[in-house]
Amino acid sequence: MERPVIEFHLDAKSGVSPYLQLVQQVRHALRLGLLREGDQLPTVKEVVAQLAINPNTVLKAYRELEHEGLASARPGVGTFVTKTLTDTSLAAHGPLRLDLQRWLSKARRAGLDDESIEALFMTTFRTTAQEDIA
Amino acid sequence: MTSVLQAHELGKRYGKRWALRECTIDIPAGHVVGLVGPNGAGKTTLLKLAAGQLEPTSGGITVLGGRPAAGPAQLARVGFVAQDTPAYAGLTVAEHLRLGARLNPRWDAAMARERIARLGLAPNQRAGKLSGGQRAQLALTLGLAKRPELLILDEPVASLDPLARREFLQSLMEATVEHELSVVLSSHLISDLERICDYLVVLVESRVQIAGETDRLLATHHRLTGPRRAPDRLPAGQHVVCARHTDRQSTYVVRTDAPVHDPAWTVTRLSLEDLVLAYMDKPAAADRRALLEVQR
């Protein structure tokens, strides 16, 4: 048997439901270019045997990926990636990270501890996300 | 969809004590069902009733549409792995497989041999010399090679170390994909079941507290925290699972199909463990007793 391209893992304490963790890991691998169009995702049996999880969890994750147009199932063969997510924004990551690092050191100099920084980031992130929706 | 286990007003009494009472459930096929509850809640009794090892005192139960242990055909359809995954200490691994072949009409000898080889168990090894994890895998092999439509396991991983536990559950999940079988297994540890079960039955003090698909259970239960409020001032659709109060604050776990919009409450999601613990919460049970005493 061919080795699967990616392996899943589960974080029990993340609070994110297991099926969603699988979906996110596929999306993440697509963004990083670890998974490409045409790659086969691990079979349900492989995932289940590796993680000791319910098969329906894997099926649900794969259905979600199909729904998003990222993968498609070939009956009797497996589920395959149908789209790549590596986009042009990857080039912007470097400068943005630099900005963020500068902002972080500024926040520390202002006397914020890690928890306050995280809280500030998350509330700002949420409010701007809501404004974008509205 | 057909039912894998249907019980109506099912009860079992030992002398004066009811081990299980008024149990009415209908579990659809194709699930991995977790039966959770504290020790002594009646889990083993329910599983033995399903396997046909016990006769009900009251009510009825059908498994895969038939009466448990009604005849050879029904026996062949249901596999049962008893508590602590027992094996015959004096028999070798190979002898266990021969025994399985003799006793089970649908025995899958090739699958049994292949599994034993993959697990690295020596056929001439006596079961008494196996480690706990190996013995559990041997018991699972016997249960699977019988090729049942339903496999019942009573606390299969309780006595295993974390690695053996994981390996056992991996094997079990792999088999459910391969053979499309339904599984009912019990545990007093929700963490064992969280990953593998998509259907949950919570049993506390001989009674079924709740049963349903895990996704659905998680979506319909919420923890509400806010200023102190009496339970009779909650909306009618919110069923209180457990409640705690301080002088100023109330914390409720409620079950409701509708979203909670009341701005006075901070609403949080529950983990499966929190959900089960909420049903096990002693004060709720004490309230019920108090209520019964008033009625008397």
Coordinates of C-alpha atoms in Angstrom, one line a residue:
Chain A
M1 CA 0.0 0.0 0.0
E2 CA 1.2 3.5 -0.8
R3 CA 2.0 5.7 2.1
P4 CA -0.6 8.4 2.6
V5 CA 0.6 12.0 1.8
I6 CA -0.5 13.4 5.1
E7 CA -1.3 12.1 8.6
F8 CA -4.0 13.5 10.8
H9 CA -3.7 14.1 14.5
L10 CA -6.3 15.1 17.1
D11 CA -6.1 17.6 19.9
A12 CA -8.6 16.5 22.5
K13 CA -8.3 19.7 24.6
S14 CA -8.8 22.2 21.7
G15 CA -12.5 22.3 22.0
V16 CA -12.8 22.0 18.2
S17 CA -14.9 19.0 17.2
P18 CA -12.8 16.2 15.8
Y19 CA -14.3 16.3 12.3
L20 CA -13.6 20.0 12.0
Q21 CA -10.0 19.4 13.2
L22 CA -9.6 17.0 10.2
V23 CA -11.1 19.5 7.8
Q24 CA -8.8 22.2 9.1
Q25 CA -5.7 20.0 8.8
V26 CA -6.5 19.3 5.2
R27 CA -7.0 23.0 4.4
H28 CA -3.8 23.8 6.3
A29 CA -1.8 21.2 4.3
L30 CA -3.3 22.7 1.1
R31 CA -2.3 26.2 2.0
L32 CA 1.3 25.1 2.8
G33 CA 1.4 23.1 -0.4
L34 CA 1.9 19.8 1.4
L35 CA -1.2 18.6 -0.4
R36 CA -1.7 19.2 -4.1
E37 CA -4.4 18.6 -6.7
G38 CA -4.7 14.9 -7.4
D39 CA -3.3 13.7 -4.1
Q40 CA -5.2 11.0 -2.4
L41 CA -6.3 11.6 1.2
P42 CA -5.9 8.8 3.7
T43 CA -8.7 6.2 3.4
V44 CA -11.3 6.2 6.1
K45 CA -10.0 2.9 7.3
E46 CA -6.4 4.3 7.6
V47 CA -7.5 7.3 9.6
V48 CA -9.7 5.3 11.9
A49 CA -7.0 2.7 12.5
Q50 CA -4.4 5.4 13.2
L51 CA -6.4 7.7 15.4
A52 CA -8.9 5.3 17.0
I53 CA -11.9 7.5 16.1
N54 CA -15.4 6.8 14.8
P55 CA -15.5 6.3 11.0
N56 CA -18.5 8.7 10.7
T57 CA -16.2 11.5 12.0
V58 CA -13.9 10.9 9.0
L59 CA -16.8 10.6 6.5
K60 CA -18.3 13.8 7.8
A61 CA -14.9 15.6 7.4
Y62 CA -14.5 14.3 3.8
R63 CA -18.1 15.3 3.0
E64 CA -17.4 18.8 4.2
L65 CA -14.3 19.0 2.1
E66 CA -16.3 17.8 -0.9
H67 CA -18.9 20.4 -0.1
E68 CA -16.2 23.1 -0.1
G69 CA -15.1 21.8 -3.5
L70 CA -11.6 20.9 -2.1
A71 CA -11.9 17.1 -2.6
S72 CA -14.0 14.5 -4.4
A73 CA -14.7 10.9 -3.6
R74 CA -14.2 8.2 -6.3
P75 CA -16.3 5.3 -5.1
G76 CA -14.3 2.2 -4.3
V77 CA -11.0 4.1 -4.7
G78 CA -10.8 6.9 -2.2
T79 CA -11.0 10.7 -1.8
F80 CA -8.8 13.0 -3.8
V81 CA -7.8 16.6 -3.6
T82 CA -9.4 18.6 -6.4
K83 CA -8.1 22.1 -5.7
T84 CA -5.0 23.8 -4.4
L85 CA -5.1 26.5 -1.9
T86 CA -1.6 27.9 -2.2
D87 CA -2.4 31.4 -3.1
T88 CA -0.5 34.6 -3.9
S89 CA -1.0 35.9 -0.4
L90 CA 1.8 33.7 0.8
A91 CA 4.3 36.3 -0.4
A92 CA 2.7 38.9 1.9
H93 CA 3.3 36.7 5.0
G94 CA 6.9 37.8 5.5
P95 CA 6.3 41.6 5.7
L96 CA 3.1 41.1 7.8
R97 CA 5.0 39.0 10.3
L98 CA 7.6 41.7 10.6
D99 CA 4.9 44.3 11.3
L100 CA 3.4 41.9 13.9
Q101 CA 6.7 41.4 15.6
R102 CA 7.2 45.2 15.8
W103 CA 3.7 45.5 17.3
L104 CA 4.3 42.8 19.8
S105 CA 7.5 44.4 21.1
K106 CA 5.7 47.7 21.3
A107 CA 2.9 46.0 23.4
R108 CA 5.5 44.5 25.7
R109 CA 7.3 47.8 26.2
A110 CA 3.9 49.3 27.1
G111 CA 3.7 46.7 29.9
L112 CA 1.2 44.2 28.5
D113 CA 1.8 40.6 29.5
D114 CA 1.1 37.6 27.2
E115 CA -2.5 37.2 28.4
S116 CA -3.4 40.8 27.9
I117 CA -1.8 40.8 24.4
E118 CA -3.8 37.7 23.4
A119 CA -7.0 39.2 24.8
L120 CA -6.4 42.5 23.0
F121 CA -5.6 40.7 19.7
M122 CA -8.7 38.4 19.9
T123 CA -11.2 41.1 20.8
T124 CA -9.8 43.4 18.0
F125 CA -9.8 40.4 15.6
R126 CA -13.4 39.6 16.5
T127 CA -14.8 43.2 16.3
T128 CA -13.2 43.8 12.9
A129 CA -14.4 40.4 11.7
Q130 CA -17.9 41.4 12.7
E131 CA -17.6 44.8 11.1
D132 CA -16.5 43.1 7.9
I133 CA -19.6 40.9 7.9
A134 CA -21.9 43.9 8.7
Chain B
M1 CA -33.1 2.4 9.4
T2 CA -33.3 -0.8 11.5
S3 CA -32.8 -0.8 15.3
V4 CA -29.9 -2.5 16.8
L5 CA -31.3 -2.4 20.3
Q6 CA -34.8 -1.6 21.3
A7 CA -36.0 -1.7 24.9
H8 CA -39.4 -0.9 26.3
E9 CA -39.9 -0.4 30.0
L10 CA -37.1 -2.8 30.5
G11 CA -36.3 -3.7 34.1
K12 CA -34.1 -6.1 36.0
R13 CA -34.3 -6.8 39.7
Y14 CA -31.9 -8.7 41.9
G15 CA -33.9 -9.5 45.1
K16 CA -35.1 -6.1 46.3
R17 CA -32.7 -4.0 44.3
W18 CA -33.5 -2.8 40.8
A19 CA -30.3 -2.9 38.8
L20 CA -32.1 -1.4 35.8
R21 CA -35.6 0.1 35.6
E22 CA -38.0 1.7 33.1
C23 CA -35.4 1.6 30.4
T24 CA -36.9 2.7 27.1
I25 CA -34.5 3.2 24.2
D26 CA -34.3 2.7 20.5
I27 CA -30.7 2.7 19.1
P28 CA -30.4 2.7 15.3
A29 CA -28.0 0.4 13.6
G30 CA -24.6 1.5 12.2
H31 CA -23.4 3.3 15.2
V32 CA -20.6 2.9 17.7
V33 CA -22.7 3.3 20.9
G34 CA -21.1 4.3 24.2
L35 CA -22.9 3.3 27.4
V36 CA -21.6 5.5 30.2
G37 CA -22.3 5.8 33.9
P38 CA -20.7 5.4 37.3
N39 CA -19.9 1.9 38.6
G40 CA -23.0 0.1 39.7
A41 CA -25.3 2.2 37.4
G42 CA -26.6 -0.9 35.6
K43 CA -24.4 -0.9 32.5
T44 CA -23.4 -4.5 32.7
T45 CA -27.0 -5.5 33.5
L46 CA -28.2 -3.8 30.3
L47 CA -25.5 -5.4 28.2
K48 CA -26.2 -8.8 29.6
L49 CA -29.9 -8.4 28.9
A50 CA -29.0 -7.5 25.3
A51 CA -26.7 -10.5 24.9
G52 CA -29.3 -12.8 26.4
Q53 CA -27.3 -13.8 29.4
L54 CA -30.0 -12.4 31.7
E55 CA -33.8 -12.5 31.5
P56 CA -35.7 -9.2 32.1
T57 CA -37.8 -8.9 35.3
S58 CA -40.2 -6.5 33.5
G59 CA -40.6 -5.0 30.0
G60 CA -39.1 -6.2 26.8
I61 CA -35.9 -6.0 24.7
T62 CA -35.2 -6.8 21.1
V63 CA -31.7 -6.9 19.5
L64 CA -31.5 -6.6 15.7
G65 CA -35.2 -7.2 15.7
G66 CA -35.0 -10.5 17.5
R67 CA -35.3 -11.7 21.1
P68 CA -31.8 -12.0 22.7
A69 CA -30.4 -15.5 22.6
A70 CA -33.7 -16.8 21.1
G71 CA -31.9 -19.5 19.1
P72 CA -28.7 -20.3 17.2
A73 CA -29.4 -17.8 14.4
Q74 CA -29.8 -14.9 16.9
L75 CA -26.8 -16.0 18.9
A76 CA -24.7 -15.9 15.7
R77 CA -25.6 -12.3 15.0
V78 CA -24.5 -10.9 18.3
G79 CA -21.0 -11.0 19.7
F80 CA -20.4 -10.4 23.4
V81 CA -17.1 -9.6 25.1
A82 CA -17.6 -9.7 28.8
Q83 CA -16.0 -7.5 31.4
D84 CA -12.2 -7.5 31.5
T85 CA -12.0 -9.4 28.2
P86 CA -11.8 -12.9 29.6
A87 CA -10.0 -15.8 28.0
Y88 CA -9.4 -19.4 29.1
A89 CA -6.0 -19.2 30.9
G90 CA -5.1 -22.8 30.3
L91 CA -5.8 -22.8 26.5
T92 CA -3.4 -21.6 23.9
V93 CA -4.1 -18.8 21.4
A94 CA -4.5 -21.5 18.6
E95 CA -6.9 -23.5 20.8
H96 CA -9.0 -20.4 21.4
L97 CA -9.4 -20.1 17.6
R98 CA -10.3 -23.7 17.2
L99 CA -12.9 -23.4 19.9
G100 CA -14.3 -20.3 18.2
A101 CA -14.5 -22.2 14.9
R102 CA -16.4 -25.1 16.6
L103 CA -18.9 -22.9 18.4
N104 CA -19.7 -20.3 15.7
P105 CA -21.4 -21.1 12.4
R106 CA -20.2 -18.0 10.6
W107 CA -16.6 -18.2 11.9
D108 CA -14.0 -16.4 9.7
A109 CA -10.9 -18.5 10.3
A110 CA -8.8 -16.6 7.8
M111 CA -9.5 -13.3 9.5
A112 CA -8.8 -14.7 12.9
R113 CA -5.4 -16.1 11.8
E114 CA -4.5 -12.9 10.0
R115 CA -5.3 -10.8 13.0
I116 CA -3.4 -13.0 15.4
A117 CA -0.4 -12.9 13.1
R118 CA -0.6 -9.1 12.7
L119 CA -0.8 -8.7 16.5
G120 CA 2.3 -10.9 16.8
L121 CA 0.7 -13.4 19.2
A122 CA 2.4 -16.8 19.2
P123 CA -0.3 -19.5 18.5
N124 CA 1.2 -21.9 21.1
Q125 CA 1.2 -19.3 23.9
R126 CA -1.2 -20.0 26.7
A127 CA -3.8 -17.2 27.3
G128 CA -2.8 -17.1 31.0
K129 CA 0.7 -15.9 30.0
L130 CA -0.5 -13.1 27.8
S131 CA -0.4 -9.4 28.9
G132 CA -3.6 -7.6 29.6
G133 CA -3.5 -5.9 26.2
Q134 CA -2.8 -9.1 24.3
R135 CA -5.6 -10.9 26.1
A136 CA -8.0 -8.1 25.2
Q137 CA -6.9 -8.3 21.6
L138 CA -7.4 -12.1 21.7
A139 CA -11.0 -11.6 23.1
L140 CA -11.6 -9.0 20.4
T141 CA -10.4 -11.3 17.7
L142 CA -12.8 -14.0 18.9
G143 CA -15.6 -11.5 18.9
L144 CA -14.9 -10.3 15.4
A145 CA -14.1 -13.6 13.8
K146 CA -17.6 -14.7 14.8
R147 CA -18.7 -12.1 12.2
P148 CA -21.5 -10.7 14.2
E149 CA -23.8 -7.8 13.1
L150 CA -23.6 -6.4 16.6
L151 CA -20.6 -6.6 18.9
I152 CA -21.2 -5.8 22.6
L153 CA -18.2 -5.1 24.8
D154 CA -18.4 -4.6 28.6
E155 CA -15.7 -2.2 29.9
P156 CA -13.2 -3.6 27.4
V157 CA -10.4 -1.1 28.1
A158 CA -10.9 -0.4 31.8
S159 CA -7.9 -2.5 32.9
L160 CA -5.5 -1.7 30.0
D161 CA -2.6 0.8 30.1
P162 CA -2.9 3.8 27.7
L163 CA -1.0 2.3 24.9
A164 CA -2.9 -1.1 24.9
R165 CA -6.1 0.9 25.3
R166 CA -5.3 3.0 22.2
E167 CA -4.3 -0.1 20.2
F168 CA -7.4 -2.0 21.2
L169 CA -9.7 0.9 20.1
Q170 CA -7.8 1.3 16.9
S171 CA -8.4 -2.4 16.1
L172 CA -12.1 -2.1 17.0
M173 CA -12.6 1.0 14.8
E174 CA -10.8 -0.6 11.9
A175 CA -13.1 -3.6 12.2
T176 CA -16.2 -1.4 12.2
V177 CA -15.2 0.0 8.8
E178 CA -14.1 -3.3 7.4
H179 CA -17.1 -5.4 8.5
E180 CA -19.9 -2.7 8.8
L181 CA -20.8 -3.8 12.2
S182 CA -22.6 -2.0 15.0
V183 CA -20.9 -1.7 18.3
V184 CA -22.2 -1.1 21.8
L185 CA -19.6 -0.7 24.5
S186 CA -19.6 0.5 28.1
S187 CA -17.2 2.4 30.2
H188 CA -17.2 4.5 33.3
L189 CA -14.6 6.8 31.7
I190 CA -16.0 9.2 29.1
S191 CA -12.5 9.9 27.8
D192 CA -12.3 6.3 26.4
L193 CA -15.4 6.8 24.4
E194 CA -15.2 10.4 23.3
R195 CA -13.3 9.7 20.1
I196 CA -15.0 6.5 19.1
C197 CA -18.7 6.8 19.9
D198 CA -21.2 8.6 17.7
Y199 CA -24.1 7.6 19.9
L200 CA -24.3 7.9 23.7
V201 CA -26.4 6.4 26.4
V202 CA -26.0 7.8 29.9
L203 CA -27.1 5.5 32.7
V204 CA -27.2 6.7 36.3
E205 CA -28.7 5.0 39.3
S206 CA -30.4 2.2 37.2
R207 CA -32.1 4.7 34.9
V208 CA -31.3 5.9 31.4
Q209 CA -30.8 9.7 31.7
I210 CA -30.4 10.5 28.1
A211 CA -29.6 8.7 24.8
G212 CA -28.8 10.1 21.4
E213 CA -26.3 10.9 18.7
T214 CA -23.3 12.7 20.3
D215 CA -23.3 15.6 17.8
R216 CA -26.9 16.2 18.6
L217 CA -26.4 15.9 22.3
L218 CA -23.5 18.5 22.1
A219 CA -25.6 20.8 20.0
T220 CA -28.6 20.8 22.4
H221 CA -26.9 21.2 25.7
H222 CA -25.6 24.5 27.0
R223 CA -24.1 25.9 30.2
L224 CA -25.8 29.1 31.3
T225 CA -24.1 31.3 33.9
G226 CA -25.6 34.6 35.2
P227 CA -27.3 36.4 38.0
R228 CA -29.2 34.1 40.4
R229 CA -32.5 32.9 39.0
A230 CA -35.0 30.2 40.1
P231 CA -35.5 27.3 37.7
D232 CA -39.2 28.1 37.3
R233 CA -38.2 31.4 35.6
L234 CA -36.5 29.6 32.7
P235 CA -38.3 29.3 29.4
A236 CA -40.5 26.2 29.0
G237 CA -38.4 24.7 26.3
Q238 CA -35.3 24.6 28.5
H239 CA -35.0 21.4 30.5
V240 CA -32.7 21.7 33.5
V241 CA -30.1 18.9 33.7
C242 CA -28.3 20.3 36.7
A243 CA -28.2 23.6 38.6
R244 CA -25.9 25.2 41.1
H245 CA -26.5 28.4 42.9
T246 CA -24.5 30.8 45.1
D247 CA -26.1 33.8 46.7
R248 CA -25.7 35.9 43.6
Q249 CA -25.0 33.5 40.7
S250 CA -26.8 30.6 39.0
T251 CA -25.1 28.0 36.8
Y252 CA -27.4 25.8 34.8
V253 CA -26.9 23.0 32.3
V254 CA -29.9 22.9 30.1
R255 CA -31.2 20.9 27.2
T256 CA -33.0 22.8 24.6
D257 CA -33.6 22.6 20.8
A258 CA -33.8 26.4 20.5
P259 CA -30.9 28.7 20.7
V260 CA -30.5 30.7 24.0
H261 CA -30.7 34.4 23.3
D262 CA -31.3 35.7 26.9
P263 CA -28.6 38.4 27.3
A264 CA -28.4 37.8 31.1
W265 CA -26.8 34.5 30.5
T266 CA -23.2 33.7 29.4
V267 CA -23.7 30.6 27.2
T268 CA -20.9 28.1 26.8
R269 CA -20.6 24.8 25.0
L270 CA -20.1 21.7 26.9
S271 CA -17.6 19.0 26.3
L272 CA -19.0 15.5 26.2
E273 CA -17.4 14.8 29.6
D274 CA -19.1 17.9 31.1
L275 CA -22.4 16.8 29.6
V276 CA -22.1 13.3 31.1
L277 CA -21.0 14.7 34.5
A278 CA -24.0 17.1 34.5
Y279 CA -26.3 14.1 34.3
M280 CA -24.4 12.3 37.0
D281 CA -24.6 15.4 39.3
K282 CA -25.7 14.2 42.7
P283 CA -27.7 17.2 43.8
A284 CA -30.1 16.7 40.9
A285 CA -30.7 13.1 42.0
A286 CA -31.2 14.3 45.6
D287 CA -33.8 16.8 44.4
R288 CA -35.7 14.0 42.8
R289 CA -35.7 12.0 46.0
A290 CA -36.9 15.0 47.9
L291 CA -39.7 15.4 45.4
L292 CA -40.7 11.8 45.8
E293 CA -40.8 12.1 49.5
V294 CA -43.1 15.1 49.3
Q295 CA -45.4 13.2 47.0
R296 CA -45.6 10.4 49.5

